[in-house]
Every structure is written in structure tokens, then in C-alpha cells.
CSV table of C-alpha atoms in Angstrom, one decimal:
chain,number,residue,atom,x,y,z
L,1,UNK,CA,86.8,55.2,-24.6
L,2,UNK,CA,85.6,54.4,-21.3
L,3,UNK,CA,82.3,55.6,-20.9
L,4,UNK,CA,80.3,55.6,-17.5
L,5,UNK,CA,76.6,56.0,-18.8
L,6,UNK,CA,74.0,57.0,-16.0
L,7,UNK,CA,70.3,56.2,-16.4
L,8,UNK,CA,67.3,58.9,-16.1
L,9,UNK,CA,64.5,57.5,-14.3
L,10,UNK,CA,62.6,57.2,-17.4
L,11,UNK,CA,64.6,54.6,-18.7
L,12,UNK,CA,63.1,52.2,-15.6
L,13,UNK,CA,59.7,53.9,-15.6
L,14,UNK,CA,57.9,56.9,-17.5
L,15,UNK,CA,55.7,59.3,-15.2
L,16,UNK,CA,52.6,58.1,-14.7
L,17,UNK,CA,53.3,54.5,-15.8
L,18,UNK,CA,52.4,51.4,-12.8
L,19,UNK,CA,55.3,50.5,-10.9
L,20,UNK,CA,55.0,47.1,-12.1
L,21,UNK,CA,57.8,44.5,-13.2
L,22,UNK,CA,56.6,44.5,-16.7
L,23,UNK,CA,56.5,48.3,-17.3
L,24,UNK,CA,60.3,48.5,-15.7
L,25,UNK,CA,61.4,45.4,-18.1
L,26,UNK,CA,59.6,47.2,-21.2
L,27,UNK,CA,61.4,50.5,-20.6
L,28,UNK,CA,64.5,48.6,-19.6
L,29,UNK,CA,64.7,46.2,-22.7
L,30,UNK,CA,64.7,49.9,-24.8
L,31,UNK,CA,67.7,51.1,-23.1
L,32,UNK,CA,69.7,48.4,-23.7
L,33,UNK,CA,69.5,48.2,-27.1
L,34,UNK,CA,70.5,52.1,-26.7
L,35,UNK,CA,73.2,51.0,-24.6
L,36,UNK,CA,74.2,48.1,-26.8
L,37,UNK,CA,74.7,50.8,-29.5
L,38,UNK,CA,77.5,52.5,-27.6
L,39,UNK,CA,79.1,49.2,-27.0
L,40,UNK,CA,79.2,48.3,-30.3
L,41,UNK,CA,80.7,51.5,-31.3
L,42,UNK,CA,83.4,50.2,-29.7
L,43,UNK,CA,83.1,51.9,-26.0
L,44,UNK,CA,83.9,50.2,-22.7
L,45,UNK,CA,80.7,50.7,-20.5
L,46,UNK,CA,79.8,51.4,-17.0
L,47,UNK,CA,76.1,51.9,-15.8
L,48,UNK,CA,74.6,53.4,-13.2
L,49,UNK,CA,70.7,54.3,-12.7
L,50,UNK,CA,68.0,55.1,-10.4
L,51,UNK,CA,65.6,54.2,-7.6
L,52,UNK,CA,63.7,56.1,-6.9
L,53,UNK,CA,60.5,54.9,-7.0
L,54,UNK,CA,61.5,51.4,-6.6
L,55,UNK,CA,63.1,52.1,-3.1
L,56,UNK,CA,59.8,53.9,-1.7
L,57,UNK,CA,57.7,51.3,-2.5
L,58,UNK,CA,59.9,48.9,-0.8
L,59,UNK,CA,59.6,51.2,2.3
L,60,UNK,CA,55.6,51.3,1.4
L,61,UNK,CA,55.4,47.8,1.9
L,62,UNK,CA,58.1,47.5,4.7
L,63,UNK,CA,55.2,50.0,6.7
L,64,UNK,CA,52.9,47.0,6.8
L,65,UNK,CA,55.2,45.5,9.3
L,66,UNK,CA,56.2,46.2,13.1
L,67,UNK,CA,58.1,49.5,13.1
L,68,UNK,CA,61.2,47.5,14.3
L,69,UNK,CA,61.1,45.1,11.9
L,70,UNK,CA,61.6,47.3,8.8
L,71,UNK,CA,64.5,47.6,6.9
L,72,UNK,CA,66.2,50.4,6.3
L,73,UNK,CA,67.1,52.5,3.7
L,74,UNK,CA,70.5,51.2,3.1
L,75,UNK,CA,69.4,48.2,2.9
L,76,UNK,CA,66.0,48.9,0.7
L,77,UNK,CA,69.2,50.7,-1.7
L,78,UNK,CA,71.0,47.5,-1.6
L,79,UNK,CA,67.8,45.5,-2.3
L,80,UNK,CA,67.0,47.8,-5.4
L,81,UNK,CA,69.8,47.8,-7.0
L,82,UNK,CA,70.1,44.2,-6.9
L,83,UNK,CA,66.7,43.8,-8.5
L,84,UNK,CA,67.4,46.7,-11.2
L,85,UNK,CA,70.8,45.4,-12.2
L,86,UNK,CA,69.2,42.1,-12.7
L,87,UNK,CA,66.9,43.4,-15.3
L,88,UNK,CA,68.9,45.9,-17.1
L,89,UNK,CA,72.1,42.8,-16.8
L,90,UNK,CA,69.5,40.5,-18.8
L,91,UNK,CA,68.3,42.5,-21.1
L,92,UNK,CA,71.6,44.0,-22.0
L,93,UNK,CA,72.8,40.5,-22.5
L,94,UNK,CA,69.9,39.4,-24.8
L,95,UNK,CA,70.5,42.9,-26.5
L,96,UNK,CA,74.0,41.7,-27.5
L,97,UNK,CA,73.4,38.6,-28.5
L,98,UNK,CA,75.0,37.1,-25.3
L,99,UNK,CA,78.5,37.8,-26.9
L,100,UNK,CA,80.1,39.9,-23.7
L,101,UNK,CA,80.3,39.1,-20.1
L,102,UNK,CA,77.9,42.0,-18.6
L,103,UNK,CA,77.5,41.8,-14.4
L,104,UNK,CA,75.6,43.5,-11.6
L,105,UNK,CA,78.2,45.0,-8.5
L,106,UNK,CA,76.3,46.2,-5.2
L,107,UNK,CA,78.4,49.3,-4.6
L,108,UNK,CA,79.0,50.9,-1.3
L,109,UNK,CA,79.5,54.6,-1.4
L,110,UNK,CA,80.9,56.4,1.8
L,111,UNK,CA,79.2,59.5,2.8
L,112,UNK,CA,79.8,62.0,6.1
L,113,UNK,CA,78.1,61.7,8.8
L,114,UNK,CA,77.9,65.8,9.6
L,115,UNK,CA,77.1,66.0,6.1
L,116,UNK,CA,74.0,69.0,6.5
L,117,UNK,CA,71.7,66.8,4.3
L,118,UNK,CA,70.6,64.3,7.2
L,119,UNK,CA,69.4,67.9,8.9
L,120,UNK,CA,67.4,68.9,5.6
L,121,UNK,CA,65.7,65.5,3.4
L,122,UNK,CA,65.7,66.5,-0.2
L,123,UNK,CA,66.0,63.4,-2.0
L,124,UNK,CA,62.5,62.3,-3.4
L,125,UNK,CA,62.0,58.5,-2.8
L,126,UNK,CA,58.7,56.4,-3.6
L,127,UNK,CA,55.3,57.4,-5.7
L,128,UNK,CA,53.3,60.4,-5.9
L,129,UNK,CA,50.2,61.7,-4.0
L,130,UNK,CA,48.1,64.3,-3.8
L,131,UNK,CA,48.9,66.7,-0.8
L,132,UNK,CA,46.3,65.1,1.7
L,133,UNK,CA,47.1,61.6,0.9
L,134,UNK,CA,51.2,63.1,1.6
L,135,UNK,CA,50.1,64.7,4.7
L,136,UNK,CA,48.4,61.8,6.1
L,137,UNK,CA,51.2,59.4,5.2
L,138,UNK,CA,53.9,61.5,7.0
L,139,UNK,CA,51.9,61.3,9.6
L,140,UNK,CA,51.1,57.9,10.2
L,141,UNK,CA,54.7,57.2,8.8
L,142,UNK,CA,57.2,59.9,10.6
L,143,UNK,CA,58.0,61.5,6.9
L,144,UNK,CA,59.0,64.2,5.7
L,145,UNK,CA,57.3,65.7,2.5
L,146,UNK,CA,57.7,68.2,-0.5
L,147,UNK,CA,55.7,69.4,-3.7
L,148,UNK,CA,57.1,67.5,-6.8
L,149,UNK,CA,55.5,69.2,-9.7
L,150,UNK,CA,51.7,69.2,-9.3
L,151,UNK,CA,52.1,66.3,-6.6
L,152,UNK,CA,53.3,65.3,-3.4
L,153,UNK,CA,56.5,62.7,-2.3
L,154,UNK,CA,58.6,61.6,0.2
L,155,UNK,CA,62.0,63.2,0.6
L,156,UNK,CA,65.1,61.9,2.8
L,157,UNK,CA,68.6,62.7,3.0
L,158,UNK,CA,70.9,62.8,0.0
L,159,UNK,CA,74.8,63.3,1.1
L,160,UNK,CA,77.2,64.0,-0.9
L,161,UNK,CA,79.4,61.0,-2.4
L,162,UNK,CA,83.0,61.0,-1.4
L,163,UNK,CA,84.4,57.7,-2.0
L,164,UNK,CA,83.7,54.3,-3.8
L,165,UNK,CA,85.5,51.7,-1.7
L,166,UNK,CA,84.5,48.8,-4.4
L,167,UNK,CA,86.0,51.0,-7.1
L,168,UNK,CA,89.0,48.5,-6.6
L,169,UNK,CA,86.6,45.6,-7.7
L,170,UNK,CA,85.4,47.8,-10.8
L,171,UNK,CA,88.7,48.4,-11.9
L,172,UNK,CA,89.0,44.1,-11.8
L,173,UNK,CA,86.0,43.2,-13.6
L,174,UNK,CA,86.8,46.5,-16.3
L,175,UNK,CA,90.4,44.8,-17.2
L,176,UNK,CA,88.4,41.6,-17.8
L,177,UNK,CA,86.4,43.6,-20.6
L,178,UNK,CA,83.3,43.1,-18.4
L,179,UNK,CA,80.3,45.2,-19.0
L,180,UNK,CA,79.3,46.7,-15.2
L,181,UNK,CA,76.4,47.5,-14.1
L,182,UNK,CA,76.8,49.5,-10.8
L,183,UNK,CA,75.9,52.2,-8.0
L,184,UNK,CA,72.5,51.8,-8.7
L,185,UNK,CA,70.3,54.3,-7.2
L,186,UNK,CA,73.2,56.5,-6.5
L,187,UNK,CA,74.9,53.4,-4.2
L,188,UNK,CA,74.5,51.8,-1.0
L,189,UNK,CA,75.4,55.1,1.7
L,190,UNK,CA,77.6,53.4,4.3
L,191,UNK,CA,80.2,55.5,7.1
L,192,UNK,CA,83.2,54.8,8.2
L,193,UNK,CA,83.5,54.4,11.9
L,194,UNK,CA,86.5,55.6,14.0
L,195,UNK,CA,87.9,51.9,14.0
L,196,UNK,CA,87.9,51.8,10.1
L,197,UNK,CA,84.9,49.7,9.8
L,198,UNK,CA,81.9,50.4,7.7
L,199,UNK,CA,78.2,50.7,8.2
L,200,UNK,CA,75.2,51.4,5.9
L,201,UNK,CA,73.2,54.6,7.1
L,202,UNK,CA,69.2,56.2,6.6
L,203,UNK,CA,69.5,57.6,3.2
L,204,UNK,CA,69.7,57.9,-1.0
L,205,UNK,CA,72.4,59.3,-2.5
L,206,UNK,CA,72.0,61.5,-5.5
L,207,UNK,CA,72.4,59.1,-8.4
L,208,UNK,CA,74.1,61.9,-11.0
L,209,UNK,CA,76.7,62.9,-8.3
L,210,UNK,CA,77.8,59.0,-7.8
L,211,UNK,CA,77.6,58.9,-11.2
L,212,UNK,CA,80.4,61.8,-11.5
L,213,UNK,CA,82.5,60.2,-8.9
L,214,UNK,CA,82.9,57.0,-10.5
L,215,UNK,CA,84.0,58.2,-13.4
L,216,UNK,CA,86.3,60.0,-12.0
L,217,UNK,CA,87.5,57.4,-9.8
L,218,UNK,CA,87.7,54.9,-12.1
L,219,UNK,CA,89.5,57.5,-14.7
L,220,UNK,CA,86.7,57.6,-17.6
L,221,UNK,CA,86.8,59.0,-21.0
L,222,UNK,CA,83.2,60.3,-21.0
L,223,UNK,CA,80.2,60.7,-18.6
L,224,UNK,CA,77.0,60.6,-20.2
L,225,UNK,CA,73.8,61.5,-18.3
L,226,UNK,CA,71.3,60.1,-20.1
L,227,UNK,CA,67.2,60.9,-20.0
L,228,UNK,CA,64.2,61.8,-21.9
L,229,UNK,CA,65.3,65.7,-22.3
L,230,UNK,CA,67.5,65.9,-25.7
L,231,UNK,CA,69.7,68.5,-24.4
L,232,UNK,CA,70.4,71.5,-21.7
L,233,UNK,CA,68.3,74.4,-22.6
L,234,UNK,CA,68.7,78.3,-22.1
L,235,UNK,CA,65.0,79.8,-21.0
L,236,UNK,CA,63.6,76.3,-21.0
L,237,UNK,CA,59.8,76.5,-21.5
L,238,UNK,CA,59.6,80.0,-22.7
L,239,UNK,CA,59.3,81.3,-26.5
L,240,UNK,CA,63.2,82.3,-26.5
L,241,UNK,CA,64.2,78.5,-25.5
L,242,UNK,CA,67.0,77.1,-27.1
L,243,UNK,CA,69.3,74.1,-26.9
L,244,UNK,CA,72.8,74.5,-25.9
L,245,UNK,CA,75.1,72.2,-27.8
L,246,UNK,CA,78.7,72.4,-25.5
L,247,UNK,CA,79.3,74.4,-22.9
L,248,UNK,CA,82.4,74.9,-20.7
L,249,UNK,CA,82.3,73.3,-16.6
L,250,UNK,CA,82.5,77.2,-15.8
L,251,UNK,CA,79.4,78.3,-17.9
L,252,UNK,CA,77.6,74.7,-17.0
L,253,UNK,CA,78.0,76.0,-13.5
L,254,UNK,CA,77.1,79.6,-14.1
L,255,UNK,CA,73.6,78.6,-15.1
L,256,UNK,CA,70.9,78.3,-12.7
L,257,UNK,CA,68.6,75.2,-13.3
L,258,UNK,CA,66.3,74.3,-10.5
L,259,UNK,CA,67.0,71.3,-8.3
L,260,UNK,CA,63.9,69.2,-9.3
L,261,UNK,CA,64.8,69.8,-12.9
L,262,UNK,CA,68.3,69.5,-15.4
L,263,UNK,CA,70.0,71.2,-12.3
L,264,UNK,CA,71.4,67.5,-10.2
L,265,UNK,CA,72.5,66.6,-14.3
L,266,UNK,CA,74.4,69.7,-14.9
L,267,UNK,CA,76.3,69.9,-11.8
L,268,UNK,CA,77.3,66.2,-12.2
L,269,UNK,CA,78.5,67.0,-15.7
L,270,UNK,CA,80.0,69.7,-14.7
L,271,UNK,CA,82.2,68.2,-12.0
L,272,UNK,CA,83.5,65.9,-14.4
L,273,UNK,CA,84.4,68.1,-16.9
L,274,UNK,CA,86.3,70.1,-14.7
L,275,UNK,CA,88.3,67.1,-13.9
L,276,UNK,CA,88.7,67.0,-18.1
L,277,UNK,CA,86.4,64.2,-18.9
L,278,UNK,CA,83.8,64.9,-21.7
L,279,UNK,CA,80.3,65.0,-20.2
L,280,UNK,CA,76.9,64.5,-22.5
L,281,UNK,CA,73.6,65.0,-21.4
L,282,UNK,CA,70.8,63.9,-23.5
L,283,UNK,CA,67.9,61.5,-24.4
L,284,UNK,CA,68.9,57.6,-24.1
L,285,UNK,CA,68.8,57.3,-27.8
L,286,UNK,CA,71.1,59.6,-28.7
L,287,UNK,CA,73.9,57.9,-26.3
L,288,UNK,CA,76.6,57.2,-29.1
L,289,UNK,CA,75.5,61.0,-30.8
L,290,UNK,CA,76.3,62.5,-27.9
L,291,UNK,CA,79.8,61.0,-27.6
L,292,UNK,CA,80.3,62.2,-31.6
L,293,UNK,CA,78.9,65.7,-30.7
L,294,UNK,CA,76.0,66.0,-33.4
L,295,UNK,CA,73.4,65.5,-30.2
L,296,UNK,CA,72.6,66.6,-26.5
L,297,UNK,CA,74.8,68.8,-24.7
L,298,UNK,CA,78.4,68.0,-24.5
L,299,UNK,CA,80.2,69.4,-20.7
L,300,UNK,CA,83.8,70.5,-21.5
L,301,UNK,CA,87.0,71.1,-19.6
């Protein structure tokens, strides 16, 4: 099978843990023997993953500079995903015993430029602060800010994905048996201008939604959307909870999970299912489980 595996933020850094380069290898160099698993179980593999934090702390630093000489977000994306795939493209490689090509893509994704998210930032970029601390950055800074659990972050726009223009490259490097690391941090958000050129524009694209998209655009067996929660769960939190093994796109899209939560994961999963691709959400070590349905939550057509 094909399999486009999309990683949690956990698998780059746990809550609480120092944004450092050590913690993000540590947690990386788990993954890919997780990952390594699935490919020697026989799977072609496509991974995507986060950035969260690593993109807002590029903009942290880029605030120590004039205003006009900081990047922007696009290019912060582009930045990231560079440096993530370079970690999680080593390790991988050390993981399988440097026995399959494996290689990093920076991957434009084209967004709309009416799409309502640039009126209304949701996307949570950078660390977390206590509501003061928020309040006086988005100040100083020209934020905007929301509650993130207990805490306090940045948000920005998150359109929606609509096409993968590099998809074409993908399809290349897949024929070649090449392991691809790619659309990290949902993908660099570019428009298309009326003369058919391109240009990258302020925001981060929902990493699960790109996620969906490349699998179906590059016609995938299996989407698996992979974090630190072992599967969906009805009344999650309460006495009554309990895990739900498969569900249908339809009933995946009947429940109602909050955005900050499983909710961005089960609409992804969803979307692809309805496209009749098996979707699997669950914890990183479970990843080949998931595909044999004894673990996580399996999204069917």
C-alpha cells in the first residue's frame, strides 16, 4: 500500500518539553523507528508533520529585528520544514540501516485568497504563555491571541488546502521507490495570481487537511494520522468514555469533537475515506496496527 503517514506534534516535541534541537531529535529518532516499522511491512511511505511551535519561534526571533526586515510566514513555513525534514530524513535513514533512498520536498500548497480564514486567525503557531505575557506580546507584536488549554498562543490564518502543484514531483520521486518526506507544517501557502504565477502568502495551513489532500492527490491506499491519543473516543474524558475502533466518513462526520482537540484529525480522515481510502488515527506506535485494524480508529468509505 501506499501509505501517507502524518505526524502529531508530539512526535517533534511533547507539551512542556524545551524547544530545543535535542528534544525534537529525541522525539524524532522514536518516530522513525515507528515509521521504519511500516516500511518494513512492506508499505510505500509519505510523511508529513507539523510546525507549529517551530515556526513561532522563528517569528519570536524574527521580532528582534526591524519590522521590515522580517520574514514572513511563508517563508518561516518554508524554513521549518526544511529544518524538520532534515531531522526526521536522518534519522529515518539511520533507522533503516541506510538501505532506501528517503528525501526532504519543500511543498507549495495553493490556497484562496477570499478564503474567510485570513478574516478570522485560528491556527495556533509558536509557545505558550500565560494570558498577560499573551496580551502584552500582541501588543508589542500586532497578534492576534486565543486560550489554548490553560494557556495562551498566537493564532493566524489557516486556509483551506486546494491544490499541491509539486504533487507532479512526488509522483517522480514515489516511482523511484523513494521514501518522502513532505508538506511539512501543513506546506508552504502560496496563490496563484491572475497571470498564472505563484506567490507565498501570511499564513499556516492545517497540517491534517494537507495531509488528506495529498493522499488523495497522489492516489494513496491509507492515511494514517498519527499522535499520542490511541484512538477516537465517544464521551472522551467522562466515566462512559470509550474507544471507537472504525467508523464510517458519515458517522466520523456526525460527531462533534472540538477544534483544539481530535476534531482537525477526524475531519481529515474523514475526507479521505469519503474518497474510499482507509484512514487510521492513533498513537505513532501503533502505525503498522492501525493499517491491520487490531489498533486506533480506522475511517471507512
Amino acid at each position: 500500500m501506499l501509505v501517507v503517514a502524518a505526524l502529531g506534534g508530539n512526535a517533534l516535541l511533547r507539551r512542556g518539553e524545551p524547544l530545543t534541537a535535542e528534544a525534537q531529535r529525541a522525539n524524532v529518532k522514536i518516530a522513525a523507528h515507528a515509521l521504519a516499522d511500516v516500511i518494513r511491512a512492506g508499505h510505500k511511505l509519505v510523511i508529513t508533520h507539523g510546525n507549529g511551535p517551530q515556526v513561532g519561534l522563528l517569528a519570536l526571533q524574527g521580532a528582534a529585528y526591524k519590522p521590515d526586515e522580517a520574514y514572513p510566514l511563508d517563508v518561516l513555513g518554508a524554513e521549518t520544514e526544511g529544518m524538520i525534514g532534515y531531522i526526521i530524513e536522518q534519522e529515518l535513514e539511520n533507522a533503516l540501516g541506510h538501505d532506501r533512498p528517503v528525501a526532504t520536498l519543500l511543498t507549495q500548497v495553493l490556497v484562496d485568497k477570499d478564503d474567510p480564514a485570513f478574516r478570522k486567525p485560528t491556527k495556533f503557531v509558536g509557545p505558550v504563555y500565560e494570558k498577560a505575557e499573551a496580551e502584552a506580546r500582541a501588543e508589542s507584536g500586532g497578534w492576534q491571541i486565543a486560550q489554548d488549554g490553560d494557556k495562551w498562543r498566537r493564532v493566524v490564518p489557516s486556509p483551506k488546502p486546494l491544490e499541491i502543484p509539486d504533487a507532479r514531483v512526488l509522483k517522480l520521486l514515489l516511482d523511484q521507490d523513494v521514501i518522502v518526506i513532505c508538506a511539512g507544517g501543513g506546506g508552504i501557502p502560496i496563490l496563484r495570481r491572475d497571470d498564472g504565477s505563484m506567490v507565498g502568502v501570511e499564513a499556516v495551513i492545517d497540517k491534517d487537511a494537507a495531509s488528506a489532500l495529498l493522499a488523495r492527490e497522489l492516489g494513496a491506499d491509507a492515511l494514517l494520522l498519527l499522535t499520542d491519543v490511541d484512538a477516537i473516543y465517544r464521551d472522551f474524558g467522562k466515566d462512559s468514555a470509550a474507544p471507537l475502533p472504525q467508523l464510517t466518513a458519515a458517522e466520523a462526520q456526525a460527531l462533534d469533537l472540538p477544534a483544539g482537540s481530535m476534531g482537525p484529525k477526524l475531519e481529515a480522515a474523514a475526507a479521505f475515506a469519503a474518497s474510499g481510502g482507509l484512514s487510521g488515527i492513533g498513537r505513532l506506535e501503533d502505525a503498522v496496527a492501525i493499517l491491520e485494524g487490531s489498533a486506533g480508529t480506522r475511517v471507512v468509505s
